[in-house]
Amino acid sequence: MKTILTGDRPTGRLHLGHYIGSLQNRVKLQDEYETFILLADVQALTDNAHQPEILRDNIFQVALDYLSVGLDPDKCAFVIQSCIPEIAELTVLFMNLVTVAHVEKNPTVKSEIAQKGFGESLPLGFFCYPVSQAADITAFGAHLVPVGNDQAPMIELCRDIVERFNRLYGDTLVLPEAMYAQFGRLPGTDGSAKMSKSIGNTINLSDDEKTVSQKVMSMFTDPNRVTGKEPGNVENNPVFTYHDAFNPNRERVAQLKELYRKGGENEKGKPMLGDVTVKRELATALNEMLGPIRERRAQLEATPDFVWDVLRDGTSRGKKRAEDVMVRVRESMKIAYF
Ligand code: TRP
């Protein structure tokens, strides 16, 4: 069986962007691959060193998210990154195989740095996290990395490092492939390019029905549609992007789009299709999808010991794998002494 490695930073609960960008893929792939899923708390520290206490609670919350979307702990090992010092060791060794210039060019890191407004106080650890992410992937011998397409530069860097390593020290490391979700990046509820906790434009998998409806009703739509009678723009309209992503009733979505594009008014002088209707139907579709996820979550919340057992067990499976890989790395590099 081939191996999957993927992960999330446990800085908050997971949202619809995670769901469409990678969780759904992981659930599908867990039967075909040995799967390791990293709760990347060390990576999360690269911009949260001043508040490490948020990670413990969020590791638990993210584990709940995993279990409630249907990741099966018998098939997937949930691995807490900080418990695997081999990753840190491999990161240090990889640092010598990457140029500063290469990391500087990474578009995802560049935009994150700009968005977080680090300026002169950019932590070196944050700047280097793509290198440690390459170590995450290779420490488990992963063949496949299912991620959102914003992670493409990380996988490319990882592949460069692995190729360089294997050329210098002999064929040792598995060259990983990325697997991107079919659906591109999910915009935030405010219409900005990405759903992100730090922007505050997310719909979380754990949001209750009322919260989901409220967030949907306040979503950004076509700003030029003032009365609802103007012909509306469906493209670049996050409400329709979400319909495309989450509403299983494709026929109705097509119909909504058509009416929205047309605009116009009915015999009572009201808009043919107001934004409110489009949003209400979206909220219903989302709540239907999230219903079973919420139910499972509520059951699991009542058994926290079970969740921590899942984490302990997954982490120990991950640790064994990373130890094996590191033995081979040290031997290839001729730094295995005793
Ligand atoms: N950087 C990823 C994100 O922000 C999380 C992550 C950490 C990851 N380590 C990984 C993803 C290894 C894939 C593989 O979503």
mmCIF file of C-alpha atoms and ligand atoms in Angstrom:
data_model
loop_
_atom_site.group_PDB
_atom_site.id
_atom_site.type_symbol
_atom_site.label_atom_id
_atom_site.label_comp_id
_atom_site.label_asym_id
_atom_site.label_seq_id
_atom_site.Cartn_x
_atom_site.Cartn_y
_atom_site.Cartn_z
ATOM 1 C CA MET A 1 0.000 0.000 0.000
ATOM 2 C CA LYS A 2 1.285 3.442 -0.863
ATOM 3 C CA THR A 3 1.411 6.217 1.717
ATOM 4 C CA ILE A 4 -0.378 9.525 2.076
ATOM 5 C CA LEU A 5 0.792 12.373 4.249
ATOM 6 C CA THR A 6 -1.123 15.550 4.685
ATOM 7 C CA GLY A 7 -1.833 17.937 7.504
ATOM 8 C CA ASP A 8 -3.368 21.001 9.038
ATOM 9 C CA ARG A 9 -2.240 23.682 11.423
ATOM 10 C CA PRO A 10 -4.265 23.328 14.602
ATOM 11 C CA THR A 11 -4.880 27.028 15.104
ATOM 12 C CA GLY A 12 -8.658 26.814 14.900
ATOM 13 C CA ARG A 13 -11.533 24.668 13.886
ATOM 14 C CA LEU A 14 -11.608 23.446 10.310
ATOM 15 C CA HIS A 15 -13.897 25.149 7.822
ATOM 16 C CA LEU A 16 -15.607 24.556 4.499
ATOM 17 C CA GLY A 17 -12.432 25.527 2.635
ATOM 18 C CA HIS A 18 -10.609 22.636 4.319
ATOM 19 C CA TYR A 19 -13.535 20.359 3.582
ATOM 20 C CA ILE A 20 -13.692 21.015 -0.151
ATOM 21 C CA GLY A 21 -9.924 21.522 -0.510
ATOM 22 C CA SER A 22 -8.755 18.345 1.159
ATOM 23 C CA LEU A 23 -10.872 16.604 3.810
ATOM 24 C CA GLN A 24 -13.282 15.171 1.238
ATOM 25 C CA ASN A 25 -10.357 13.832 -0.774
ATOM 26 C CA ARG A 26 -8.822 12.260 2.304
ATOM 27 C CA VAL A 27 -12.013 10.438 3.192
ATOM 28 C CA LYS A 28 -12.148 9.011 -0.327
ATOM 29 C CA LEU A 29 -8.490 7.988 -0.344
ATOM 30 C CA GLN A 30 -8.253 6.428 3.105
ATOM 31 C CA ASP A 31 -9.275 2.998 1.791
ATOM 32 C CA GLU A 32 -6.571 2.928 -0.858
ATOM 33 C CA TYR A 33 -3.584 4.375 0.989
ATOM 34 C CA GLU A 34 -1.920 4.107 4.336
ATOM 35 C CA THR A 35 -2.715 7.587 5.577
ATOM 36 C CA PHE A 36 -0.869 9.809 8.041
ATOM 37 C CA ILE A 37 -2.490 13.116 8.913
ATOM 38 C CA LEU A 38 -0.333 15.578 10.706
ATOM 39 C CA LEU A 39 -1.664 17.977 13.295
ATOM 40 C CA ALA A 40 1.067 20.477 12.533
ATOM 41 C CA ASP A 41 1.429 22.221 15.882
ATOM 42 C CA VAL A 42 5.118 22.987 15.350
ATOM 43 C CA GLN A 43 4.273 24.694 12.067
ATOM 44 C CA ALA A 44 1.456 26.558 13.834
ATOM 45 C CA LEU A 45 4.006 27.873 16.337
ATOM 46 C CA THR A 46 5.908 29.616 13.547
ATOM 47 C CA ASP A 47 3.437 32.480 13.868
ATOM 48 C CA ASN A 48 1.953 31.685 17.263
ATOM 49 C CA ALA A 49 5.006 31.365 19.502
ATOM 50 C CA HIS A 50 3.481 33.937 21.856
ATOM 51 C CA GLN A 51 0.358 31.830 22.428
ATOM 52 C CA PRO A 52 1.270 28.130 22.485
ATOM 53 C CA GLU A 53 -1.699 27.395 24.734
ATOM 54 C CA ILE A 54 -4.134 27.700 21.824
ATOM 55 C CA LEU A 55 -2.692 24.590 20.212
ATOM 56 C CA ARG A 56 -3.746 22.004 22.789
ATOM 57 C CA ASP A 57 -7.425 22.844 22.562
ATOM 58 C CA ASN A 58 -7.292 23.119 18.808
ATOM 59 C CA ILE A 59 -5.547 19.765 18.402
ATOM 60 C CA PHE A 60 -8.557 18.277 20.121
ATOM 61 C CA GLN A 61 -10.983 20.312 18.007
ATOM 62 C CA VAL A 62 -9.273 19.397 14.742
ATOM 63 C CA ALA A 63 -9.263 15.714 15.755
ATOM 64 C CA LEU A 64 -13.036 16.063 16.300
ATOM 65 C CA ASP A 65 -13.334 17.653 12.854
ATOM 66 C CA TYR A 66 -11.420 14.733 11.302
ATOM 67 C CA LEU A 67 -13.497 12.087 13.002
ATOM 68 C CA SER A 68 -16.789 13.807 12.360
ATOM 69 C CA VAL A 69 -16.233 14.154 8.595
ATOM 70 C CA GLY A 70 -15.600 10.426 8.408
ATOM 71 C CA LEU A 71 -11.863 9.918 8.638
ATOM 72 C CA ASP A 72 -11.478 6.470 10.166
ATOM 73 C CA PRO A 73 -8.779 6.206 12.856
ATOM 74 C CA ASP A 74 -8.173 2.561 11.909
ATOM 75 C CA LYS A 75 -7.210 3.669 8.404
ATOM 76 C CA CYS A 76 -5.652 7.069 9.168
ATOM 77 C CA ALA A 77 -3.058 7.825 11.793
ATOM 78 C CA PHE A 78 -3.630 11.263 13.314
ATOM 79 C CA VAL A 79 -0.114 12.361 14.262
ATOM 80 C CA ILE A 80 0.793 15.246 16.560
ATOM 81 C CA GLN A 81 3.793 16.886 14.912
ATOM 82 C CA SER A 82 5.579 18.031 18.072
ATOM 83 C CA CYS A 83 5.737 14.405 19.253
ATOM 84 C CA ILE A 84 7.906 13.473 16.255
ATOM 85 C CA PRO A 85 11.362 15.017 16.805
ATOM 86 C CA GLU A 86 12.563 13.193 13.677
ATOM 87 C CA ILE A 87 10.750 15.858 11.650
ATOM 88 C CA ALA A 88 12.764 18.606 13.326
ATOM 89 C CA GLU A 89 15.955 16.662 12.715
ATOM 90 C CA LEU A 90 15.154 16.159 9.046
ATOM 91 C CA THR A 91 14.282 19.856 8.720
ATOM 92 C CA VAL A 92 17.768 20.835 9.883
ATOM 93 C CA LEU A 93 19.364 18.457 7.387
ATOM 94 C CA PHE A 94 17.136 19.744 4.581
ATOM 95 C CA MET A 95 18.056 23.372 5.332
ATOM 96 C CA ASN A 96 21.388 22.735 3.624
ATOM 97 C CA LEU A 97 19.724 21.632 0.424
ATOM 98 C CA VAL A 98 17.624 24.761 -0.150
ATOM 99 C CA THR A 99 18.625 28.297 -1.025
ATOM 100 C CA VAL A 100 17.215 31.345 0.719
ATOM 101 C CA ALA A 101 16.337 32.660 -2.752
ATOM 102 C CA HIS A 102 14.157 29.641 -3.431
ATOM 103 C CA VAL A 103 12.151 30.085 -0.228
ATOM 104 C CA GLU A 104 11.881 33.842 -0.845
ATOM 105 C CA LYS A 105 10.147 33.166 -4.130
ATOM 106 C CA ASN A 106 7.438 30.950 -2.622
ATOM 107 C CA PRO A 107 4.189 32.756 -3.565
ATOM 108 C CA THR A 108 2.124 31.253 -0.741
ATOM 109 C CA VAL A 109 4.616 32.286 1.919
ATOM 110 C CA LYS A 110 4.980 35.696 0.272
ATOM 111 C CA SER A 111 1.267 36.389 0.428
ATOM 112 C CA GLU A 112 0.993 35.058 3.977
ATOM 113 C CA ILE A 113 3.825 37.331 5.062
ATOM 114 C CA ALA A 114 2.069 40.306 3.467
ATOM 115 C CA GLN A 115 -1.310 39.364 4.915
ATOM 116 C CA LYS A 116 0.033 38.914 8.439
ATOM 117 C CA GLY A 117 1.929 42.194 8.175
ATOM 118 C CA PHE A 118 5.117 40.845 9.765
ATOM 119 C CA GLY A 119 7.394 43.512 8.323
ATOM 120 C CA GLU A 120 10.721 43.502 10.143
ATOM 121 C CA SER A 121 9.454 41.046 12.754
ATOM 122 C CA LEU A 122 9.072 38.099 10.375
ATOM 123 C CA PRO A 123 10.130 35.054 12.424
ATOM 124 C CA LEU A 124 12.841 32.958 10.781
ATOM 125 C CA GLY A 125 10.797 29.870 11.660
ATOM 126 C CA PHE A 126 7.861 31.186 9.655
ATOM 127 C CA PHE A 127 10.044 31.983 6.682
ATOM 128 C CA CYS A 128 11.446 28.443 6.787
ATOM 129 C CA TYR A 129 8.238 26.506 7.356
ATOM 130 C CA PRO A 130 8.138 25.247 3.754
ATOM 131 C CA VAL A 131 11.384 23.393 4.495
ATOM 132 C CA SER A 132 9.923 21.816 7.593
ATOM 133 C CA GLN A 133 6.833 20.922 5.588
ATOM 134 C CA ALA A 134 9.111 19.088 3.136
ATOM 135 C CA ALA A 135 10.412 17.162 6.153
ATOM 136 C CA ASP A 136 6.825 16.402 7.250
ATOM 137 C CA ILE A 137 6.164 14.769 3.919
ATOM 138 C CA THR A 138 9.396 12.826 3.534
ATOM 139 C CA ALA A 139 9.675 11.684 7.163
ATOM 140 C CA PHE A 140 6.686 9.418 6.528
ATOM 141 C CA GLY A 141 7.830 8.253 3.098
ATOM 142 C CA ALA A 142 4.719 9.726 1.517
ATOM 143 C CA HIS A 143 3.958 8.987 -2.126
ATOM 144 C CA LEU A 144 0.937 11.238 -2.312
ATOM 145 C CA VAL A 145 0.043 14.564 -0.688
ATOM 146 C CA PRO A 146 -3.608 15.588 -1.065
ATOM 147 C CA VAL A 147 -3.798 19.340 -0.474
ATOM 148 C CA GLY A 148 -5.451 22.527 -1.618
ATOM 149 C CA ASN A 149 -3.731 24.188 -4.579
ATOM 150 C CA ASP A 150 -2.333 26.979 -2.388
ATOM 151 C CA GLN A 151 0.097 24.290 -1.182
ATOM 152 C CA ALA A 152 1.535 23.663 -4.668
ATOM 153 C CA PRO A 153 4.753 25.632 -4.016
ATOM 154 C CA MET A 154 5.382 23.574 -0.859
ATOM 155 C CA ILE A 155 5.147 20.304 -2.745
ATOM 156 C CA GLU A 156 7.402 21.622 -5.498
ATOM 157 C CA LEU A 157 10.007 22.636 -2.942
ATOM 158 C CA CYS A 158 9.720 19.245 -1.288
ATOM 159 C CA ARG A 159 10.267 17.480 -4.597
ATOM 160 C CA ASP A 160 13.332 19.647 -5.299
ATOM 161 C CA ILE A 161 14.802 18.775 -1.930
ATOM 162 C CA VAL A 162 14.121 15.061 -2.334
ATOM 163 C CA GLU A 163 15.683 15.017 -5.800
ATOM 164 C CA ARG A 164 18.736 16.863 -4.527
ATOM 165 C CA PHE A 165 19.023 14.540 -1.519
ATOM 166 C CA ASN A 166 18.775 11.399 -3.637
ATOM 167 C CA ARG A 167 21.331 12.727 -6.134
ATOM 168 C CA LEU A 168 23.828 13.616 -3.410
ATOM 169 C CA TYR A 169 23.418 10.696 -1.032
ATOM 170 C CA GLY A 170 21.883 7.930 -3.149
ATOM 171 C CA ASP A 171 18.291 6.920 -3.694
ATOM 172 C CA THR A 172 16.778 7.114 -0.221
ATOM 173 C CA LEU A 173 13.689 9.275 -0.079
ATOM 174 C CA VAL A 174 10.334 8.818 -1.774
ATOM 175 C CA LEU A 175 9.573 11.507 -4.338
ATOM 176 C CA PRO A 176 6.047 12.665 -3.469
ATOM 177 C CA GLU A 177 3.282 13.717 -5.833
ATOM 178 C CA ALA A 178 0.696 16.354 -5.013
ATOM 179 C CA MET A 179 -2.962 15.669 -5.466
ATOM 180 C CA TYR A 180 -5.163 18.735 -5.753
ATOM 181 C CA ALA A 181 -8.856 18.856 -5.069
ATOM 182 C CA GLN A 182 -11.046 19.204 -8.147
ATOM 183 C CA PHE A 183 -12.670 22.274 -6.751
ATOM 184 C CA GLY A 184 -10.251 25.221 -6.674
ATOM 185 C CA ARG A 185 -9.863 27.499 -3.705
ATOM 186 C CA LEU A 186 -13.004 28.395 -1.817
ATOM 187 C CA PRO A 187 -13.429 32.163 -1.320
ATOM 188 C CA GLY A 188 -14.310 33.603 2.070
ATOM 189 C CA THR A 189 -17.832 34.711 2.971
ATOM 190 C CA ASP A 190 -16.589 38.276 2.401
ATOM 191 C CA GLY A 191 -15.633 37.437 -1.182
ATOM 192 C CA SER A 192 -11.885 37.573 -0.544
ATOM 193 C CA ALA A 193 -9.761 34.972 -2.247
ATOM 194 C CA LYS A 194 -9.443 32.516 0.600
ATOM 195 C CA MET A 195 -11.430 31.289 3.554
ATOM 196 C CA SER A 196 -9.173 31.981 6.473
ATOM 197 C CA LYS A 197 -9.578 32.068 10.215
ATOM 198 C CA SER A 198 -7.272 35.065 10.535
ATOM 199 C CA ILE A 199 -9.469 37.096 8.165
ATOM 200 C CA GLY A 200 -12.619 35.941 9.992
ATOM 201 C CA ASN A 201 -14.528 34.941 6.854
ATOM 202 C CA THR A 202 -15.023 31.242 7.492
ATOM 203 C CA ILE A 203 -17.910 28.868 7.901
ATOM 204 C CA ASN A 204 -16.696 26.172 10.251
ATOM 205 C CA LEU A 205 -17.672 22.513 10.098
ATOM 206 C CA SER A 206 -18.671 22.836 13.735
ATOM 207 C CA ASP A 207 -20.861 25.950 13.330
ATOM 208 C CA ASP A 208 -24.437 25.353 14.423
ATOM 209 C CA GLU A 209 -27.390 25.759 12.111
ATOM 210 C CA LYS A 210 -28.182 29.291 13.177
ATOM 211 C CA THR A 211 -24.600 30.479 12.840
ATOM 212 C CA VAL A 212 -24.342 28.989 9.339
ATOM 213 C CA SER A 213 -27.566 30.743 8.306
ATOM 214 C CA GLN A 214 -26.420 34.060 9.765
ATOM 215 C CA LYS A 215 -23.046 33.836 8.052
ATOM 216 C CA VAL A 216 -24.668 32.972 4.735
ATOM 217 C CA MET A 217 -27.208 35.806 5.005
ATOM 218 C CA SER A 218 -24.386 38.297 5.550
ATOM 219 C CA MET A 219 -22.324 37.012 2.626
ATOM 220 C CA PHE A 220 -20.887 39.247 -0.028
ATOM 221 C CA THR A 221 -22.691 38.982 -3.399
ATOM 222 C CA ASP A 222 -22.730 41.092 -6.551
ATOM 223 C CA PRO A 223 -22.181 44.666 -5.268
ATOM 224 C CA ASN A 224 -23.874 46.148 -8.342
ATOM 225 C CA ARG A 225 -27.143 44.477 -7.588
ATOM 226 C CA VAL A 226 -28.821 47.150 -5.487
ATOM 227 C CA THR A 227 -32.530 46.408 -5.892
ATOM 228 C CA GLY A 228 -32.231 42.772 -6.907
ATOM 229 C CA LYS A 229 -33.810 43.525 -10.260
ATOM 230 C CA GLU A 230 -30.537 44.246 -12.060
ATOM 231 C CA PRO A 231 -29.007 41.401 -14.084
ATOM 232 C CA GLY A 232 -26.613 39.827 -11.608
ATOM 233 C CA ASN A 233 -23.109 38.477 -11.862
ATOM 234 C CA VAL A 234 -22.784 34.798 -11.040
ATOM 235 C CA GLU A 235 -19.053 34.573 -11.610
ATOM 236 C CA ASN A 236 -16.942 35.941 -8.769
ATOM 237 C CA ASN A 237 -20.027 35.773 -6.589
ATOM 238 C CA PRO A 238 -19.163 33.636 -3.573
ATOM 239 C CA VAL A 239 -22.789 32.671 -2.933
ATOM 240 C CA PHE A 240 -22.850 30.911 -6.295
ATOM 241 C CA THR A 241 -19.370 29.505 -5.828
ATOM 242 C CA TYR A 242 -20.648 27.856 -2.639
ATOM 243 C CA HIS A 243 -23.763 26.595 -4.426
ATOM 244 C CA ASP A 244 -21.465 25.011 -6.997
ATOM 245 C CA ALA A 245 -19.343 23.467 -4.300
ATOM 246 C CA PHE A 246 -21.969 22.237 -1.857
ATOM 247 C CA ASN A 247 -25.493 22.182 -3.274
ATOM 248 C CA PRO A 248 -26.185 18.681 -4.588
ATOM 249 C CA ASN A 249 -29.251 19.883 -6.527
ATOM 250 C CA ARG A 250 -27.424 20.870 -9.714
ATOM 251 C CA GLU A 251 -30.618 21.514 -11.648
ATOM 252 C CA ARG A 252 -31.834 24.064 -9.137
ATOM 253 C CA VAL A 253 -28.413 25.734 -9.075
ATOM 254 C CA ALA A 254 -28.480 26.075 -12.871
ATOM 255 C CA GLN A 255 -31.961 27.558 -12.657
ATOM 256 C CA LEU A 256 -30.932 30.021 -9.932
ATOM 257 C CA LYS A 257 -27.983 31.134 -12.027
ATOM 258 C CA GLU A 258 -30.130 31.697 -15.061
ATOM 259 C CA LEU A 259 -32.677 33.780 -13.159
ATOM 260 C CA TYR A 260 -29.974 35.725 -11.379
ATOM 261 C CA ARG A 261 -28.204 36.570 -14.633
ATOM 262 C CA LYS A 262 -31.468 37.721 -16.184
ATOM 263 C CA GLY A 263 -32.706 39.883 -13.338
ATOM 264 C CA GLY A 264 -36.041 41.638 -13.852
ATOM 265 C CA GLU A 265 -39.202 41.804 -11.763
ATOM 266 C CA ASN A 266 -42.329 39.717 -11.341
ATOM 267 C CA GLU A 267 -45.966 40.813 -11.705
ATOM 268 C CA LYS A 268 -45.918 42.258 -8.145
ATOM 269 C CA GLY A 269 -42.961 44.464 -9.005
ATOM 270 C CA LYS A 270 -40.622 42.380 -6.812
ATOM 271 C CA PRO A 271 -37.275 41.042 -8.041
ATOM 272 C CA MET A 272 -37.586 37.773 -9.988
ATOM 273 C CA LEU A 273 -34.843 36.356 -7.856
ATOM 274 C CA GLY A 274 -33.577 38.255 -4.837
ATOM 275 C CA ASP A 275 -30.245 37.601 -3.147
ATOM 276 C CA VAL A 276 -32.135 36.526 -0.040
ATOM 277 C CA THR A 277 -33.678 33.541 -1.832
ATOM 278 C CA VAL A 278 -30.319 32.440 -3.239
ATOM 279 C CA LYS A 279 -28.795 32.718 0.202
ATOM 280 C CA ARG A 280 -31.611 30.908 1.994
ATOM 281 C CA GLU A 281 -31.302 27.974 -0.352
ATOM 282 C CA LEU A 282 -27.566 27.910 0.177
ATOM 283 C CA ALA A 283 -27.979 27.924 3.959
ATOM 284 C CA THR A 284 -30.390 24.992 3.670
ATOM 285 C CA ALA A 285 -28.006 23.014 1.469
ATOM 286 C CA LEU A 286 -25.094 23.671 3.815
ATOM 287 C CA ASN A 287 -27.052 22.763 6.899
ATOM 288 C CA GLU A 288 -28.194 19.532 5.285
ATOM 289 C CA MET A 289 -24.623 18.629 4.494
ATOM 290 C CA LEU A 290 -23.347 19.617 7.935
ATOM 291 C CA GLY A 291 -26.159 17.911 9.888
ATOM 292 C CA PRO A 292 -24.642 14.427 10.095
ATOM 293 C CA ILE A 293 -21.182 15.920 10.708
ATOM 294 C CA ARG A 294 -22.571 17.880 13.674
ATOM 295 C CA GLU A 295 -24.274 14.795 15.069
ATOM 296 C CA ARG A 296 -21.094 12.756 15.013
ATOM 297 C CA ARG A 297 -19.224 15.631 16.561
ATOM 298 C CA ALA A 298 -21.659 15.900 19.447
ATOM 299 C CA GLN A 299 -21.264 12.181 20.189
ATOM 300 C CA LEU A 300 -17.475 12.437 20.139
ATOM 301 C CA GLU A 301 -17.392 15.523 22.325
ATOM 302 C CA ALA A 302 -18.986 13.423 25.023
ATOM 303 C CA THR A 303 -16.067 10.940 24.907
ATOM 304 C CA PRO A 304 -12.879 13.029 25.010
ATOM 305 C CA ASP A 305 -10.829 10.083 26.295
ATOM 306 C CA PHE A 306 -11.590 8.200 23.109
ATOM 307 C CA VAL A 307 -10.402 11.164 21.027
ATOM 308 C CA TRP A 308 -7.135 11.431 22.969
ATOM 309 C CA ASP A 309 -6.635 7.652 22.600
ATOM 310 C CA VAL A 310 -7.014 8.030 18.842
ATOM 311 C CA LEU A 311 -4.372 10.760 18.895
ATOM 312 C CA ARG A 312 -2.002 8.779 21.093
ATOM 313 C CA ASP A 313 -2.299 5.676 18.932
ATOM 314 C CA GLY A 314 -1.935 7.555 15.623
ATOM 315 C CA THR A 315 1.063 9.476 16.915
ATOM 316 C CA SER A 316 2.830 6.309 17.978
ATOM 317 C CA ARG A 317 2.235 4.730 14.550
ATOM 318 C CA GLY A 318 3.631 7.883 12.946
ATOM 319 C CA LYS A 319 6.634 7.912 15.249
ATOM 320 C CA LYS A 320 7.613 4.376 14.212
ATOM 321 C CA ARG A 321 7.452 5.271 10.553
ATOM 322 C CA ALA A 322 9.525 8.436 10.968
ATOM 323 C CA GLU A 323 12.133 6.549 13.011
ATOM 324 C CA ASP A 324 12.543 4.014 10.198
ATOM 325 C CA VAL A 325 12.941 6.730 7.588
ATOM 326 C CA MET A 326 15.504 8.606 9.709
ATOM 327 C CA VAL A 327 17.666 5.499 10.144
ATOM 328 C CA ARG A 328 17.915 5.326 6.352
ATOM 329 C CA VAL A 329 18.561 9.073 6.046
ATOM 330 C CA ARG A 330 21.462 8.968 8.512
ATOM 331 C CA GLU A 331 22.955 5.924 6.830
ATOM 332 C CA SER A 332 22.765 7.481 3.378
ATOM 333 C CA MET A 333 24.363 10.683 4.634
ATOM 334 C CA LYS A 334 27.033 8.681 6.466
ATOM 335 C CA ILE A 335 26.219 10.313 9.760
ATOM 336 C CA ALA A 336 25.249 7.032 11.443
ATOM 337 C CA TYR A 337 28.115 6.467 13.872
ATOM 338 C CA PHE A 338 27.245 3.877 16.482
HETATM 339 N N1 TRP B 1 0.736 24.145 5.478
HETATM 340 C C1 TRP B 1 -0.443 23.326 5.518
HETATM 341 C C2 TRP B 1 -1.647 24.279 5.610
HETATM 342 O O1 TRP B 1 -1.499 25.394 6.051
HETATM 343 C C3 TRP B 1 -0.485 22.376 6.688
HETATM 344 C C4 TRP B 1 0.597 21.329 6.618
HETATM 345 C C5 TRP B 1 1.622 21.166 7.486
HETATM 346 C C6 TRP B 1 0.745 20.319 5.613
HETATM 347 N N2 TRP B 1 2.392 20.109 7.138
HETATM 348 C C7 TRP B 1 1.891 19.571 5.991
HETATM 349 C C8 TRP B 1 0.051 19.986 4.467
HETATM 350 C C9 TRP B 1 2.340 18.521 5.201
HETATM 351 C C10 TRP B 1 0.492 18.918 3.679
HETATM 352 C C11 TRP B 1 1.635 18.204 4.061
HETATM 353 O O2 TRP B 1 -2.736 23.881 5.268
#
